[in-house]
Coordinates of C-alpha atoms in Angstrom, one line a residue:
Chain A
X1 CA -49.8 -2.5 -6.9
X2 CA -49.1 -4.3 -10.2
X3 CA -51.7 -3.7 -12.9
X4 CA -52.6 -7.3 -13.3
X5 CA -53.1 -7.6 -9.5
X6 CA -55.5 -4.7 -9.7
X7 CA -57.5 -6.3 -12.4
X8 CA -57.7 -9.6 -10.4
X9 CA -59.0 -7.6 -7.5
X10 CA -61.6 -5.9 -9.6
X11 CA -62.7 -9.2 -11.2
X12 CA -62.9 -10.8 -7.7
X13 CA -65.1 -7.9 -6.5
X14 CA -67.4 -8.2 -9.5
X15 CA -67.6 -12.0 -9.0
X16 CA -68.3 -11.7 -5.3
X17 CA -71.0 -9.0 -5.9
X18 CA -73.3 -11.7 -7.3
X19 CA -74.1 -9.5 -10.3
X20 CA -72.7 -11.9 -12.8
X21 CA -72.3 -15.6 -13.2
X22 CA -68.8 -15.3 -14.5
X23 CA -66.2 -12.9 -15.9
X24 CA -64.7 -13.3 -19.3
X25 CA -61.0 -12.5 -19.2
X26 CA -57.6 -14.0 -20.3
X27 CA -55.8 -16.8 -18.6
X28 CA -52.2 -17.8 -18.9
X29 CA -52.1 -20.9 -21.2
X30 CA -49.2 -22.4 -23.1
X31 CA -47.3 -19.9 -25.1
X32 CA -49.4 -16.9 -24.1
X33 CA -53.0 -16.3 -23.1
X34 CA -56.4 -17.6 -23.9
X35 CA -59.9 -16.4 -23.2
X36 CA -61.5 -17.9 -20.1
X37 CA -64.7 -17.6 -18.1
X38 CA -63.8 -17.2 -14.4
X39 CA -66.4 -18.1 -11.8
X40 CA -66.9 -17.0 -8.2
X41 CA -64.4 -18.9 -6.0
X42 CA -62.0 -19.6 -8.9
X43 CA -58.3 -18.9 -8.4
X44 CA -57.5 -15.7 -10.3
X45 CA -53.7 -16.2 -10.0
X46 CA -53.4 -17.1 -13.7
X47 CA -55.6 -14.3 -14.9
X48 CA -53.5 -12.3 -17.4
X49 CA -53.9 -9.3 -19.7
X50 CA -51.9 -9.9 -22.9
X51 CA -51.9 -10.9 -25.7
X52 CA -55.5 -9.9 -26.2
X53 CA -58.2 -11.9 -27.9
X54 CA -61.5 -10.7 -29.4
X55 CA -63.4 -11.0 -26.1
X56 CA -66.6 -9.2 -27.4
X57 CA -67.1 -11.9 -30.0
X58 CA -66.9 -14.6 -27.3
X59 CA -69.1 -12.7 -24.9
X60 CA -71.7 -12.5 -27.7
X61 CA -71.6 -16.3 -28.1
X62 CA -71.9 -16.9 -24.4
X63 CA -74.8 -14.5 -23.9
X64 CA -76.6 -16.2 -26.9
X65 CA -76.0 -19.7 -25.4
X66 CA -78.0 -18.8 -22.3
X67 CA -80.5 -16.0 -22.6
X68 CA -80.8 -15.6 -18.9
X69 CA -77.1 -15.4 -18.0
X70 CA -75.4 -12.2 -16.9
X71 CA -71.6 -11.9 -17.5
X72 CA -68.7 -9.7 -16.8
X73 CA -65.8 -8.9 -19.0
X74 CA -62.4 -7.2 -18.7
X75 CA -62.7 -4.6 -21.4
X76 CA -60.0 -2.5 -23.1
X77 CA -61.1 0.6 -25.0
X78 CA -61.5 -1.1 -28.3
X79 CA -63.4 -4.0 -26.7
X80 CA -65.9 -1.6 -25.0
X81 CA -66.4 0.2 -28.3
X82 CA -66.8 -3.1 -30.1
X83 CA -69.6 -4.1 -27.6
X84 CA -71.3 -0.7 -28.1
X85 CA -71.5 -1.3 -31.9
X86 CA -72.7 -4.8 -31.4
X87 CA -75.4 -3.7 -29.0
X88 CA -76.7 -1.2 -31.6
X89 CA -77.2 -4.1 -33.9
X90 CA -78.9 -6.3 -31.3
X91 CA -76.0 -8.7 -31.0
X92 CA -75.4 -8.1 -27.3
X93 CA -77.6 -6.7 -24.5
X94 CA -75.6 -4.2 -22.4
X95 CA -78.0 -4.7 -19.5
X96 CA -76.6 -8.3 -19.1
X97 CA -73.0 -7.2 -19.1
X98 CA -70.8 -5.7 -16.4
X99 CA -67.4 -4.4 -17.5
X100 CA -64.0 -4.1 -15.7
X101 CA -62.6 -1.1 -17.6
X102 CA -58.9 -1.5 -18.4
X103 CA -56.7 1.2 -20.0
X104 CA -53.9 0.0 -22.3
X105 CA -50.2 0.7 -21.5
X106 CA -48.0 2.7 -23.9
X107 CA -46.4 -0.5 -25.0
X108 CA -49.8 -2.1 -25.8
X109 CA -50.8 1.1 -27.6
X110 CA -47.7 1.0 -29.7
X111 CA -48.1 -2.7 -30.6
X112 CA -51.6 -1.9 -32.0
X113 CA -50.7 1.6 -33.4
X114 CA -53.9 2.5 -31.5
X115 CA -55.4 6.0 -31.7
X116 CA -57.7 5.4 -28.7
X117 CA -56.2 3.1 -26.1
X118 CA -58.6 3.6 -23.2
X119 CA -62.3 2.9 -22.4
X120 CA -65.0 5.5 -21.5
X121 CA -64.1 5.1 -17.8
X122 CA -61.1 3.5 -16.2
X123 CA -61.1 1.0 -13.4
X124 CA -57.5 -0.1 -13.8
X125 CA -54.5 1.5 -15.6
X126 CA -53.5 5.0 -16.5
X127 CA -54.8 6.7 -19.6
X128 CA -52.2 7.1 -22.3
X129 CA -52.9 9.2 -25.4
X130 CA -53.4 7.5 -28.7
X131 CA -50.9 7.3 -31.5
X132 CA -51.2 7.7 -35.2
X133 CA -50.4 4.8 -37.5
X134 CA -47.3 5.9 -39.5
X135 CA -48.5 3.8 -42.4
X136 CA -51.7 5.8 -42.7
X137 CA -49.8 9.0 -43.0
X138 CA -47.5 7.4 -45.5
X139 CA -50.5 6.2 -47.5
X140 CA -51.9 9.6 -47.7
X141 CA -48.9 10.9 -49.6
X142 CA -49.6 8.4 -52.4
X143 CA -51.5 9.3 -55.6
X144 CA -54.7 7.5 -56.4
X145 CA -52.9 5.3 -58.9
X146 CA -50.2 4.5 -56.4
X147 CA -52.8 3.6 -53.8
X148 CA -54.5 1.2 -56.2
X149 CA -51.2 -0.4 -57.0
X150 CA -50.3 -0.6 -53.3
X151 CA -53.5 -2.4 -52.4
X152 CA -53.3 -4.7 -55.5
X153 CA -49.9 -5.8 -54.3
X154 CA -51.1 -6.3 -50.7
X155 CA -54.3 -8.2 -51.7
X156 CA -52.4 -10.4 -54.1
X157 CA -50.8 -12.1 -51.1
X158 CA -54.2 -13.1 -49.6
X159 CA -54.5 -16.8 -49.0
X160 CA -58.2 -16.5 -48.3
X161 CA -58.0 -17.9 -44.8
X162 CA -61.1 -15.8 -43.9
X163 CA -59.3 -15.1 -40.6
X164 CA -60.0 -11.3 -40.9
X165 CA -63.7 -12.1 -41.2
X166 CA -63.8 -15.0 -38.7
X167 CA -61.9 -13.1 -35.9
X168 CA -63.9 -9.9 -36.2
X169 CA -66.4 -9.1 -33.5
X170 CA -68.4 -7.0 -35.9
X171 CA -68.8 -9.8 -38.4
X172 CA -71.9 -11.5 -37.2
X173 CA -74.1 -12.0 -40.3
X174 CA -75.6 -15.5 -40.5
X175 CA -74.8 -15.7 -44.2
X176 CA -71.6 -14.0 -45.3
X177 CA -71.4 -12.4 -48.7
X178 CA -67.7 -13.3 -48.8
X179 CA -68.9 -17.0 -49.1
X180 CA -71.2 -16.2 -51.9
X181 CA -69.8 -17.4 -55.2
X182 CA -71.4 -14.5 -57.0
X183 CA -69.1 -12.0 -55.2
X184 CA -66.1 -14.1 -54.2
X185 CA -65.5 -17.1 -56.5
X186 CA -64.7 -20.3 -54.6
X187 CA -61.3 -21.9 -55.3
X188 CA -59.6 -18.8 -56.7
X189 CA -56.4 -17.5 -55.1
X190 CA -55.8 -14.7 -54.5
X191 CA -59.3 -13.3 -54.7
X192 CA -59.5 -11.1 -57.9
X193 CA -59.0 -7.4 -57.1
X194 CA -61.0 -5.8 -55.6
X195 CA -63.5 -8.5 -54.6
X196 CA -63.4 -9.8 -51.0
X197 CA -61.2 -7.1 -49.5
X198 CA -63.1 -4.1 -50.6
X199 CA -66.4 -5.8 -49.9
X200 CA -65.2 -6.4 -46.4
X201 CA -63.8 -2.9 -46.2
X202 CA -67.2 -1.4 -47.1
X203 CA -68.9 -3.6 -44.5
X204 CA -66.6 -2.3 -41.7
X205 CA -67.9 1.3 -42.2
X206 CA -69.6 2.5 -39.0
X207 CA -68.7 -0.7 -37.2
X208 CA -64.9 -1.1 -37.2
X209 CA -63.4 0.2 -33.9
X210 CA -59.8 -0.6 -34.8
X211 CA -59.2 -3.5 -32.4
X212 CA -56.5 -4.8 -34.8
X213 CA -57.6 -8.5 -34.5
X214 CA -58.0 -8.9 -38.3
X215 CA -54.5 -7.6 -39.0
X216 CA -53.0 -9.7 -36.3
X217 CA -54.7 -12.8 -37.6
X218 CA -53.5 -12.2 -41.2
X219 CA -51.0 -14.8 -42.3
X220 CA -50.0 -12.5 -45.3
X221 CA -49.4 -9.4 -43.2
X222 CA -51.8 -7.3 -45.1
X223 CA -52.2 -3.9 -43.4
X224 CA -56.0 -4.1 -43.2
X225 CA -56.4 -1.5 -40.5
X226 CA -54.8 1.2 -42.6
X227 CA -57.7 0.8 -45.0
X228 CA -60.3 0.6 -42.2
X229 CA -58.8 3.6 -40.4
X230 CA -59.1 5.7 -43.5
X231 CA -62.7 4.6 -44.0
X232 CA -63.4 5.4 -40.3
X233 CA -62.0 8.9 -40.8
X234 CA -64.1 9.4 -44.0
X235 CA -67.2 8.3 -42.1
X236 CA -66.4 10.8 -39.3
X237 CA -65.8 13.7 -41.7
X238 CA -68.9 13.0 -43.8
X239 CA -71.4 11.9 -41.2
X240 CA -69.8 12.9 -37.9
X241 CA -70.0 9.3 -36.8
X242 CA -67.4 7.6 -34.6
X243 CA -67.9 3.8 -34.1
X244 CA -68.1 2.9 -30.4
X245 CA -68.3 6.5 -29.1
X246 CA -71.7 6.2 -27.6
X247 CA -74.7 3.9 -27.5
X248 CA -77.0 6.7 -28.6
X249 CA -75.4 7.7 -31.9
X250 CA -77.1 6.0 -34.8
X251 CA -74.7 4.4 -37.4
X252 CA -74.7 6.4 -40.7
X253 CA -75.9 3.5 -42.8
X254 CA -78.9 3.0 -40.4
X255 CA -79.7 6.7 -40.5
X256 CA -79.6 6.7 -44.3
X257 CA -81.9 3.6 -44.3
X258 CA -84.3 5.2 -41.9
X259 CA -84.4 8.4 -44.0
X260 CA -84.9 6.5 -47.2
X261 CA -87.7 4.4 -45.9
X262 CA -89.4 7.3 -44.1
X263 CA -89.4 5.7 -40.6
Chain B
X1 CA -71.9 -22.0 -17.8
X2 CA -68.3 -23.3 -18.4
X3 CA -66.1 -21.7 -21.1
X4 CA -62.5 -22.4 -21.5
X5 CA -59.8 -22.9 -24.2
X6 CA -57.6 -25.9 -24.7
X7 CA -54.3 -25.6 -26.4
X8 CA -53.6 -28.2 -29.1
X9 CA -52.0 -28.6 -32.4
X10 CA -53.8 -28.4 -35.8
X11 CA -54.3 -31.8 -37.3
X12 CA -54.6 -30.7 -40.9
X13 CA -51.0 -30.7 -42.1
X14 CA -47.4 -31.2 -41.0
X15 CA -46.7 -27.6 -40.1
X16 CA -48.3 -28.1 -36.7
X17 CA -49.8 -24.7 -35.9
X18 CA -50.8 -24.0 -32.4
X19 CA -54.5 -23.4 -31.8
X20 CA -57.0 -23.3 -29.0
X21 CA -60.2 -25.3 -29.1
X22 CA -63.0 -23.3 -27.5
X23 CA -65.1 -25.5 -25.1
X24 CA -68.5 -24.3 -24.0
X25 CA -70.3 -26.6 -21.6
X26 CA -68.4 -29.6 -22.8
X27 CA -68.9 -29.0 -26.5
X28 CA -66.1 -27.8 -28.8
X29 CA -67.6 -24.7 -30.4
X30 CA -64.7 -22.9 -32.1
X31 CA -61.0 -22.3 -32.8
X32 CA -58.6 -19.5 -31.9
X33 CA -55.1 -19.3 -33.4
X34 CA -52.6 -19.4 -30.5
X35 CA -50.9 -16.0 -30.2
X36 CA -47.3 -16.2 -29.2
X37 CA -47.0 -19.7 -30.6
X38 CA -43.5 -20.2 -32.2
X39 CA -44.9 -21.6 -35.4
X40 CA -48.0 -19.5 -36.3
X41 CA -48.1 -16.7 -33.7
X42 CA -51.8 -16.0 -33.9
X43 CA -52.4 -16.9 -37.5
X44 CA -54.1 -19.9 -39.2
X45 CA -55.1 -21.0 -42.7
X46 CA -58.8 -21.6 -43.5
X47 CA -58.6 -25.3 -42.6
X48 CA -57.1 -24.4 -39.2
X49 CA -59.8 -21.9 -38.4
X50 CA -62.3 -24.7 -38.8
X51 CA -60.3 -27.4 -37.1
X52 CA -63.1 -27.9 -34.6
X53 CA -65.9 -28.5 -37.0
X54 CA -65.6 -32.2 -37.4
X55 CA -65.5 -33.1 -33.7
X56 CA -69.3 -33.1 -33.1
X57 CA -70.3 -33.5 -36.8
X58 CA -73.3 -35.8 -37.1
X59 CA -71.7 -37.6 -40.0
X60 CA -68.4 -38.3 -38.2
X61 CA -67.6 -42.0 -38.1
X62 CA -67.2 -43.0 -34.5
X63 CA -66.8 -46.8 -35.0
X64 CA -65.3 -49.0 -37.7
X65 CA -67.7 -50.1 -40.4
X66 CA -67.5 -53.5 -42.1
X67 CA -69.1 -54.8 -45.3
X68 CA -69.8 -58.5 -44.9
X69 CA -70.1 -59.1 -48.6
X70 CA -69.1 -57.2 -51.8
X71 CA -71.9 -54.6 -52.5
X72 CA -73.5 -55.4 -49.1
X73 CA -74.4 -52.7 -46.5
X74 CA -71.9 -51.4 -44.0
X75 CA -72.5 -52.3 -40.4
X76 CA -70.9 -51.0 -37.2
X77 CA -68.1 -53.2 -35.8
X78 CA -65.7 -53.2 -32.9
X79 CA -62.0 -52.2 -33.5
X80 CA -61.1 -55.8 -32.5
X81 CA -63.2 -57.3 -35.3
X82 CA -62.2 -54.6 -37.9
X83 CA -58.5 -55.0 -37.3
X84 CA -58.8 -58.8 -37.4
X85 CA -60.5 -58.5 -40.7
X86 CA -57.9 -56.1 -42.1
X87 CA -55.0 -58.3 -40.9
X88 CA -56.5 -61.5 -42.3
X89 CA -57.2 -59.9 -45.8
X90 CA -53.8 -58.2 -46.0
X91 CA -52.0 -61.5 -45.1
X92 CA -54.2 -63.4 -47.6
X93 CA -53.4 -60.9 -50.4
X94 CA -49.7 -61.0 -49.5
X95 CA -49.9 -64.9 -49.6
X96 CA -51.6 -65.0 -53.0
X97 CA -50.0 -62.0 -54.9
X98 CA -46.8 -61.1 -52.9
X99 CA -46.0 -58.2 -50.7
X100 CA -45.8 -55.6 -53.5
X101 CA -49.5 -56.1 -54.2
X102 CA -50.0 -53.9 -51.1
X103 CA -49.4 -50.2 -50.6
X104 CA -49.5 -48.0 -47.5
X105 CA -50.7 -44.4 -47.5
X106 CA -49.3 -42.3 -44.6
X107 CA -51.0 -39.2 -43.5
X108 CA -50.2 -35.6 -42.6
X109 CA -52.9 -35.8 -40.0
X110 CA -50.8 -38.4 -38.0
X111 CA -47.9 -37.7 -35.8
X112 CA -44.3 -38.5 -37.0
X113 CA -44.3 -41.4 -34.6
X114 CA -47.5 -42.9 -36.1
X115 CA -46.2 -42.4 -39.6
X116 CA -43.0 -44.2 -38.5
X117 CA -45.0 -47.1 -37.3
X118 CA -46.9 -47.3 -40.5
X119 CA -43.8 -47.6 -42.7
X120 CA -42.4 -50.1 -40.2
X121 CA -45.5 -52.2 -40.6
X122 CA -45.1 -51.9 -44.4
X123 CA -41.4 -52.8 -44.6
X124 CA -41.0 -55.2 -41.7
X125 CA -44.3 -57.1 -41.5
X126 CA -45.7 -57.0 -45.0
X127 CA -42.3 -56.6 -46.8
X128 CA -43.0 -53.8 -49.3
X129 CA -41.5 -50.4 -49.9
X130 CA -44.8 -49.2 -51.3
X131 CA -45.2 -46.4 -48.8
X132 CA -46.6 -43.1 -50.0
X133 CA -48.4 -40.1 -48.6
X134 CA -51.9 -38.6 -48.7
X135 CA -50.6 -35.3 -50.0
X136 CA -49.8 -37.0 -53.4
X137 CA -53.2 -38.7 -53.8

């Protein structure tokens, strides 16, 4: 059976089980797909799988809108990992969520240059191994000075749309430092190096699961995930921490805070 | 709980980026750039990302406002009354000072057809070529 038909079946089973009020997935709309909350009894004929949207961010909003609601979601690997990081920071309650686990195809993996294109368990799809981002390897051959120049050139194109921040499921602070005039002066284009982008990069450590939504939303084609991939690798080497790997692992910044405060 | 996305076109400039308005229980709560759209393919500028924010804004004007005398307070009015007032004043100014005493400002937030109608009103009804655009204000 076709992959999308299998997802529709799995979503229908979840809806019929009565465990959830609705299932968040994608629906065919206009030029592509759009997020949609399917209910029991809805036609699932227009449920689709691609292009993906940041569903964890939407699920967070829906769960917050009604503290008693239980919802399902069709989750790719990056989306499951995103939810795990959000749960650790009290953004979502995993007990109120049921997932339909979807493995990405090789084509989808290649589109995202994804190193981890499958969830912790698989309901639909076949596991394909991850791929390395060629730009990351290329980046590592550069000297420190060349790297600085590379990022200066990239960030100079920024139009400060804030799309990378706004689309990111891991960006949930009620007040954002990127809107604080002290750190990122309003009305200045591009943001002076290295404000904005490096602040945001630091804030992704221990959270970014490499879902690619920021890079896909960037009107200036800045290869943001190269930077975040390198930071993720550093965090793994230094602290043994992999964002989204398990609900139990404590994020390195949280561990450091606990150690420093003696709790 | 109802959550869906409605495909529409950004109203902030003439590019016409495709975006989805997120609708949660009848309220517009957010914007997503439309991936696969031929113009913007999943990207937006900062204005587009907040294209939803005026819709339910408490300060949004939802009826015309009229001032009955200079310096007086604004009061709510029907479109009928407001348009009558505008038409009367425009014709009176045209009568007294001539058509070139009036200028028309078109807008990037309108459709091409609406802007066409505005210049038609300026040239054919009022009789002036004073037609300019909000982007130059």
